Amino acid sequence: MSRKHIIIGNWKMYKNMEETQTFINQFSKLIKGKDIKCDYGIAASFTNLPVLKLNQVNKLIMVAQNCHYEPEGAFTGEVAIKMLKDINVSHVVIGHSERRMYFNETNETINKKLHALFNANLIPVLCCGESDSEYEAKKTNDVIKKQISLALTGIKSQHVTKLVIAYEPIWAIGTGKTASAAEAQTVCKMIRDYIAELYDKNIAQKVRIQYGGSVKPENIKSFLEQSDIDGALVGGASLQAKSFLGLLV
Ligand code: PGA
């Protein structure tokens, strides 16, 4: 089954509006006339998303880095899904390891966010991944299965088919260390098999699974060649227009 690849740049807490504008100017020039076969998007900060919206780079998917699960309310500092919809956001990164680590994001809140996003017709990019010590202790599969089963509790199969999952080993994020392509493939296949167990095989075949963690233009092909890797979630190498374009292979 062929799944369209999806490459998402995760800008984290980088760039102000002017820097975003500069990126767009350069990227728009570089992409002109190029036949890009994959889906591609940028997960920008809440203040930079309107800059992306105003400039409407052809086919660029607008991705947010977080959202709240309640429709509105007294939640100082949070952003509601309807606010994101106003600025054309269609995908939201959920459960990134930095949010789990620094902002108390739990499997339970992640599950609530997935429900809220699917109910609003937005697509979650659900992040999962093991820490260095879990990797060393060979607990990768257990950790990821737990993250996925709790995140997907009560999520209907017609929604799961639209889901994007990003497998990001925490020890590979921003470290320059990557999982080998074979290692990443093994885990992404395990994730697909587990979705088949939780739902069924057809549904599992439709889910797009990205690898993330120190992906760059120089190594992305080795990951995308793997049969169960359908894209990448890329931090550092997505910040410069030339390098981001180099990821859209
Ligand atoms: P990195 O970040 O590509 O800089 O390792 C990936 C991520 O955190 O999504």
mmCIF file of C-alpha atoms and ligand atoms in Angstrom:
data_model
loop_
_atom_site.group_PDB
_atom_site.id
_atom_site.type_symbol
_atom_site.label_atom_id
_atom_site.label_comp_id
_atom_site.label_asym_id
_atom_site.label_seq_id
_atom_site.Cartn_x
_atom_site.Cartn_y
_atom_site.Cartn_z
ATOM 1 C CA MET A 1 0.000 0.000 0.000
ATOM 2 C CA SER A 2 1.467 3.339 -0.931
ATOM 3 C CA ARG A 3 1.027 6.149 1.521
ATOM 4 C CA LYS A 4 1.901 9.707 0.575
ATOM 5 C CA HIS A 5 4.917 10.876 2.537
ATOM 6 C CA ILE A 6 4.468 13.769 4.944
ATOM 7 C CA ILE A 7 7.381 15.931 6.073
ATOM 8 C CA ILE A 8 6.783 18.394 8.894
ATOM 9 C CA GLY A 9 9.251 20.992 10.104
ATOM 10 C CA ASN A 10 9.006 21.514 13.850
ATOM 11 C CA TRP A 11 10.227 25.038 14.545
ATOM 12 C CA LYS A 12 9.772 24.704 18.320
ATOM 13 C CA MET A 13 10.363 28.085 20.015
ATOM 14 C CA TYR A 14 12.478 29.515 17.199
ATOM 15 C CA LYS A 15 12.011 32.542 14.913
ATOM 16 C CA ASN A 16 10.136 35.794 15.308
ATOM 17 C CA MET A 17 7.816 37.219 12.656
ATOM 18 C CA GLU A 18 10.586 38.867 10.660
ATOM 19 C CA GLU A 19 12.628 35.672 10.562
ATOM 20 C CA THR A 20 9.518 33.755 9.526
ATOM 21 C CA GLN A 21 8.932 36.234 6.715
ATOM 22 C CA THR A 22 12.530 35.850 5.547
ATOM 23 C CA PHE A 23 12.141 32.059 5.519
ATOM 24 C CA ILE A 24 8.951 32.314 3.452
ATOM 25 C CA ASN A 25 10.517 34.706 0.943
ATOM 26 C CA GLN A 26 13.487 32.393 0.437
ATOM 27 C CA PHE A 27 11.443 29.181 0.435
ATOM 28 C CA SER A 28 8.874 30.526 -2.069
ATOM 29 C CA LYS A 29 11.680 31.374 -4.487
ATOM 30 C CA LEU A 30 13.437 28.044 -4.036
ATOM 31 C CA ILE A 31 10.312 25.903 -4.460
ATOM 32 C CA LYS A 32 9.122 27.661 -7.618
ATOM 33 C CA GLY A 33 8.799 25.218 -10.514
ATOM 34 C CA LYS A 34 9.745 22.205 -8.359
ATOM 35 C CA ASP A 35 7.555 19.134 -8.522
ATOM 36 C CA ILE A 36 7.179 18.172 -4.879
ATOM 37 C CA LYS A 37 5.549 14.783 -4.446
ATOM 38 C CA CYS A 38 5.145 14.663 -0.657
ATOM 39 C CA ASP A 39 2.870 16.541 1.727
ATOM 40 C CA TYR A 40 4.812 19.122 3.691
ATOM 41 C CA GLY A 41 4.103 21.518 6.506
ATOM 42 C CA ILE A 42 5.579 23.654 9.250
ATOM 43 C CA ALA A 43 4.717 23.528 12.926
ATOM 44 C CA ALA A 44 5.325 27.134 13.893
ATOM 45 C CA SER A 45 4.689 29.030 17.122
ATOM 46 C CA PHE A 46 1.247 30.572 17.615
ATOM 47 C CA THR A 47 2.546 34.050 16.763
ATOM 48 C CA ASN A 48 4.227 32.901 13.542
ATOM 49 C CA LEU A 49 1.310 30.875 12.170
ATOM 50 C CA PRO A 50 -0.546 34.030 11.028
ATOM 51 C CA VAL A 51 2.575 35.072 9.084
ATOM 52 C CA LEU A 52 2.474 31.729 7.268
ATOM 53 C CA LYS A 53 -1.253 32.150 6.672
ATOM 54 C CA LEU A 54 -0.895 35.656 5.248
ATOM 55 C CA ASN A 55 1.797 34.505 2.845
ATOM 56 C CA GLN A 56 0.069 31.285 1.751
ATOM 57 C CA VAL A 57 3.009 29.298 0.484
ATOM 58 C CA ASN A 58 1.606 26.894 -2.079
ATOM 59 C CA LYS A 59 0.364 23.672 -0.437
ATOM 60 C CA LEU A 60 2.207 24.291 2.843
ATOM 61 C CA ILE A 61 0.294 22.541 5.623
ATOM 62 C CA MET A 62 -0.188 24.753 8.662
ATOM 63 C CA VAL A 63 0.683 22.869 11.816
ATOM 64 C CA ALA A 64 0.403 24.010 15.433
ATOM 65 C CA GLN A 65 2.641 22.655 18.189
ATOM 66 C CA ASN A 66 -0.071 22.251 20.823
ATOM 67 C CA CYS A 67 -3.699 22.995 21.639
ATOM 68 C CA HIS A 68 -6.073 22.714 24.578
ATOM 69 C CA TYR A 69 -8.764 20.042 24.650
ATOM 70 C CA GLU A 70 -11.556 22.259 25.998
ATOM 71 C CA PRO A 71 -13.447 24.368 23.434
ATOM 72 C CA GLU A 72 -12.872 27.533 25.481
ATOM 73 C CA GLY A 73 -12.595 28.598 29.094
ATOM 74 C CA ALA A 74 -10.466 29.985 31.881
ATOM 75 C CA PHE A 75 -7.150 28.415 30.813
ATOM 76 C CA THR A 76 -4.644 31.233 30.854
ATOM 77 C CA GLY A 77 -1.853 30.773 28.346
ATOM 78 C CA GLU A 78 -3.605 28.077 26.319
ATOM 79 C CA VAL A 79 -4.933 28.020 22.760
ATOM 80 C CA ALA A 80 -8.296 26.596 21.681
ATOM 81 C CA ILE A 81 -8.820 24.533 18.555
ATOM 82 C CA LYS A 82 -11.287 27.026 17.075
ATOM 83 C CA MET A 83 -8.582 29.717 17.331
ATOM 84 C CA LEU A 84 -6.256 27.503 15.337
ATOM 85 C CA LYS A 85 -8.941 26.803 12.745
ATOM 86 C CA ASP A 86 -9.326 30.566 12.232
ATOM 87 C CA ILE A 87 -5.801 30.705 10.875
ATOM 88 C CA ASN A 88 -6.082 27.613 8.646
ATOM 89 C CA VAL A 89 -4.260 25.189 10.921
ATOM 90 C CA SER A 90 -5.123 21.640 9.852
ATOM 91 C CA HIS A 91 -2.650 19.544 11.874
ATOM 92 C CA VAL A 92 -1.484 19.782 15.487
ATOM 93 C CA VAL A 93 1.595 18.136 17.007
ATOM 94 C CA ILE A 94 0.494 16.381 20.175
ATOM 95 C CA GLY A 95 2.585 14.804 22.906
ATOM 96 C CA HIS A 96 6.017 15.922 21.728
ATOM 97 C CA SER A 97 8.598 14.632 24.204
ATOM 98 C CA GLU A 98 9.528 18.224 25.123
ATOM 99 C CA ARG A 99 5.932 18.857 26.145
ATOM 100 C CA ARG A 100 5.781 15.589 28.048
ATOM 101 C CA MET A 101 9.060 16.437 29.781
ATOM 102 C CA TYR A 102 8.736 20.165 30.539
ATOM 103 C CA PHE A 103 4.978 20.831 30.561
ATOM 104 C CA ASN A 104 3.484 17.806 32.265
ATOM 105 C CA GLU A 105 1.784 16.518 29.139
ATOM 106 C CA THR A 106 0.438 13.070 30.057
ATOM 107 C CA ASN A 107 -0.996 10.200 28.055
ATOM 108 C CA GLU A 108 -4.396 11.167 29.503
ATOM 109 C CA THR A 109 -4.294 14.812 28.344
ATOM 110 C CA ILE A 110 -2.938 13.641 25.010
ATOM 111 C CA ASN A 111 -5.955 11.351 24.658
ATOM 112 C CA LYS A 112 -8.327 14.252 25.414
ATOM 113 C CA LYS A 113 -6.568 16.400 22.813
ATOM 114 C CA LEU A 114 -6.886 13.670 20.186
ATOM 115 C CA HIS A 115 -10.627 13.405 20.830
ATOM 116 C CA ALA A 116 -11.057 17.179 20.613
ATOM 117 C CA LEU A 117 -9.027 17.467 17.413
ATOM 118 C CA PHE A 118 -10.810 14.665 15.568
ATOM 119 C CA ASN A 119 -14.170 16.068 16.658
ATOM 120 C CA ALA A 120 -13.121 19.368 15.078
ATOM 121 C CA ASN A 121 -11.854 17.663 11.892
ATOM 122 C CA LEU A 122 -8.215 18.447 12.547
ATOM 123 C CA ILE A 123 -5.415 15.917 12.308
ATOM 124 C CA PRO A 124 -3.152 15.154 15.256
ATOM 125 C CA VAL A 125 0.505 14.353 14.731
ATOM 126 C CA LEU A 126 0.894 12.072 17.729
ATOM 127 C CA CYS A 127 4.462 11.858 19.006
ATOM 128 C CA CYS A 128 5.817 8.855 20.838
ATOM 129 C CA GLY A 129 9.282 7.657 21.734
ATOM 130 C CA GLU A 130 11.481 6.184 24.411
ATOM 131 C CA SER A 131 14.159 7.825 26.537
ATOM 132 C CA ASP A 132 17.832 6.917 26.478
ATOM 133 C CA SER A 133 17.559 4.734 29.587
ATOM 134 C CA GLU A 134 14.424 2.993 28.297
ATOM 135 C CA TYR A 135 16.252 2.335 25.036
ATOM 136 C CA GLU A 136 19.262 0.908 26.884
ATOM 137 C CA ALA A 137 16.936 -1.269 28.985
ATOM 138 C CA LYS A 138 15.260 -2.527 25.779
ATOM 139 C CA LYS A 139 11.900 -1.152 26.864
ATOM 140 C CA THR A 140 11.189 0.701 23.604
ATOM 141 C CA ASN A 141 8.257 -1.464 22.507
ATOM 142 C CA ASP A 142 6.564 -1.463 25.915
ATOM 143 C CA VAL A 143 6.895 2.299 26.329
ATOM 144 C CA ILE A 144 5.538 3.038 22.873
ATOM 145 C CA LYS A 145 2.664 0.581 23.087
ATOM 146 C CA LYS A 146 1.598 2.189 26.344
ATOM 147 C CA GLN A 147 1.822 5.702 24.869
ATOM 148 C CA ILE A 148 -0.213 4.663 21.838
ATOM 149 C CA SER A 149 -2.888 2.627 23.553
ATOM 150 C CA LEU A 150 -3.565 5.371 26.092
ATOM 151 C CA ALA A 151 -3.506 8.127 23.461
ATOM 152 C CA LEU A 152 -5.973 6.223 21.280
ATOM 153 C CA THR A 153 -8.407 5.161 24.006
ATOM 154 C CA GLY A 154 -11.926 5.598 22.642
ATOM 155 C CA ILE A 155 -10.771 6.985 19.277
ATOM 156 C CA LYS A 156 -12.923 5.651 16.439
ATOM 157 C CA SER A 157 -11.380 3.732 13.568
ATOM 158 C CA GLN A 158 -12.495 6.227 10.898
ATOM 159 C CA HIS A 159 -10.453 8.831 12.738
ATOM 160 C CA VAL A 160 -7.408 6.641 13.242
ATOM 161 C CA THR A 161 -7.016 6.255 9.472
ATOM 162 C CA LYS A 162 -6.292 9.999 9.268
ATOM 163 C CA LEU A 163 -3.798 9.991 12.128
ATOM 164 C CA VAL A 164 -0.124 10.819 11.708
ATOM 165 C CA ILE A 165 2.200 9.220 14.261
ATOM 166 C CA ALA A 166 5.729 10.507 14.784
ATOM 167 C CA TYR A 167 8.167 8.041 16.280
ATOM 168 C CA GLU A 168 10.900 10.105 17.891
ATOM 169 C CA PRO A 169 13.415 8.378 20.157
ATOM 170 C CA ILE A 170 14.158 11.054 22.747
ATOM 171 C CA TRP A 171 17.878 10.286 22.665
ATOM 172 C CA ALA A 172 17.929 11.249 18.975
ATOM 173 C CA ILE A 173 16.212 14.636 19.265
ATOM 174 C CA GLY A 174 18.569 17.560 18.728
ATOM 175 C CA THR A 175 21.556 15.378 19.595
ATOM 176 C CA GLY A 176 22.896 14.594 16.143
ATOM 177 C CA LYS A 177 22.450 10.906 17.013
ATOM 178 C CA THR A 178 19.884 9.130 14.869
ATOM 179 C CA ALA A 179 18.421 5.697 15.095
ATOM 180 C CA SER A 180 19.697 3.682 12.144
ATOM 181 C CA ALA A 181 17.193 3.464 9.318
ATOM 182 C CA ALA A 182 16.772 -0.247 10.054
ATOM 183 C CA GLU A 183 16.182 0.408 13.747
ATOM 184 C CA ALA A 184 13.626 3.132 12.968
ATOM 185 C CA GLN A 185 11.893 0.810 10.496
ATOM 186 C CA THR A 186 11.651 -1.941 13.129
ATOM 187 C CA VAL A 187 9.931 0.386 15.591
ATOM 188 C CA CYS A 188 7.646 1.962 12.971
ATOM 189 C CA LYS A 189 6.588 -1.524 11.837
ATOM 190 C CA MET A 190 5.957 -2.494 15.455
ATOM 191 C CA ILE A 191 3.724 0.589 15.765
ATOM 192 C CA ARG A 192 1.800 -0.366 12.614
ATOM 193 C CA ASP A 193 1.367 -3.955 13.807
ATOM 194 C CA TYR A 194 0.130 -2.668 17.149
ATOM 195 C CA ILE A 195 -2.446 -0.399 15.469
ATOM 196 C CA ALA A 196 -3.579 -3.491 13.516
ATOM 197 C CA GLU A 197 -3.975 -5.307 16.823
ATOM 198 C CA LEU A 198 -5.952 -2.439 18.356
ATOM 199 C CA TYR A 199 -8.087 -1.840 15.220
ATOM 200 C CA ASP A 200 -7.449 -3.882 12.105
ATOM 201 C CA LYS A 201 -4.911 -4.368 9.357
ATOM 202 C CA ASN A 202 -6.602 -2.105 6.808
ATOM 203 C CA ILE A 203 -6.724 0.766 9.230
ATOM 204 C CA ALA A 204 -3.095 0.238 10.210
ATOM 205 C CA GLN A 205 -2.101 0.376 6.543
ATOM 206 C CA LYS A 206 -3.593 3.852 6.229
ATOM 207 C CA VAL A 207 -1.874 5.473 9.224
ATOM 208 C CA ARG A 208 1.149 7.548 8.267
ATOM 209 C CA ILE A 209 4.134 7.015 10.533
ATOM 210 C CA GLN A 210 6.995 9.499 10.589
ATOM 211 C CA TYR A 211 10.469 9.113 12.030
ATOM 212 C CA GLY A 212 11.972 12.069 13.890
ATOM 213 C CA GLY A 213 15.293 12.795 15.572
ATOM 214 C CA SER A 214 18.234 14.518 13.877
ATOM 215 C CA VAL A 215 16.816 14.026 10.370
ATOM 216 C CA LYS A 216 18.648 16.123 7.750
ATOM 217 C CA PRO A 217 18.686 16.400 3.943
ATOM 218 C CA GLU A 218 21.737 14.094 3.974
ATOM 219 C CA ASN A 219 20.049 11.198 5.793
ATOM 220 C CA ILE A 220 16.311 11.567 5.083
ATOM 221 C CA LYS A 221 16.298 9.259 2.064
ATOM 222 C CA SER A 222 17.589 6.322 4.081
ATOM 223 C CA PHE A 223 14.548 6.643 6.367
ATOM 224 C CA LEU A 224 11.984 7.233 3.626
ATOM 225 C CA GLU A 225 13.173 4.125 1.778
ATOM 226 C CA GLN A 226 11.854 1.996 4.641
ATOM 227 C CA SER A 227 8.480 0.395 4.013
ATOM 228 C CA ASP A 228 6.836 1.554 7.254
ATOM 229 C CA ILE A 229 8.298 5.076 7.412
ATOM 230 C CA ASP A 230 6.029 7.561 5.671
ATOM 231 C CA GLY A 231 7.709 10.840 6.460
ATOM 232 C CA ALA A 232 9.687 12.783 9.018
ATOM 233 C CA LEU A 233 9.242 15.295 11.806
ATOM 234 C CA VAL A 234 12.280 17.543 11.632
ATOM 235 C CA GLY A 235 13.499 20.176 14.065
ATOM 236 C CA GLY A 236 16.905 21.796 13.463
ATOM 237 C CA ALA A 237 17.148 21.020 9.747
ATOM 238 C CA SER A 238 13.774 22.651 9.009
ATOM 239 C CA LEU A 239 14.777 26.136 10.152
ATOM 240 C CA GLN A 240 16.585 27.207 6.989
ATOM 241 C CA ALA A 241 14.667 27.398 3.704
ATOM 242 C CA LYS A 242 17.312 25.592 1.659
ATOM 243 C CA SER A 243 17.634 22.779 4.150
ATOM 244 C CA PHE A 244 13.834 22.439 4.517
ATOM 245 C CA LEU A 245 13.471 22.177 0.759
ATOM 246 C CA GLY A 246 16.227 19.524 0.814
ATOM 247 C CA LEU A 247 13.959 17.413 3.022
ATOM 248 C CA LEU A 248 11.116 17.346 0.505
ATOM 249 C CA VAL A 249 12.438 14.419 -1.484
HETATM 250 P P1 PGA B 1 15.585 17.460 15.599
HETATM 251 O O1 PGA B 1 14.156 17.572 16.349
HETATM 252 O O2 PGA B 1 15.306 17.169 14.162
HETATM 253 O O3 PGA B 1 16.241 18.784 15.814
HETATM 254 O O4 PGA B 1 16.317 16.329 16.257
HETATM 255 C C1 PGA B 1 13.113 16.709 16.021
HETATM 256 C C2 PGA B 1 11.877 17.028 16.841
HETATM 257 O O5 PGA B 1 12.004 17.360 18.031
HETATM 258 O O6 PGA B 1 10.752 16.961 16.333
#
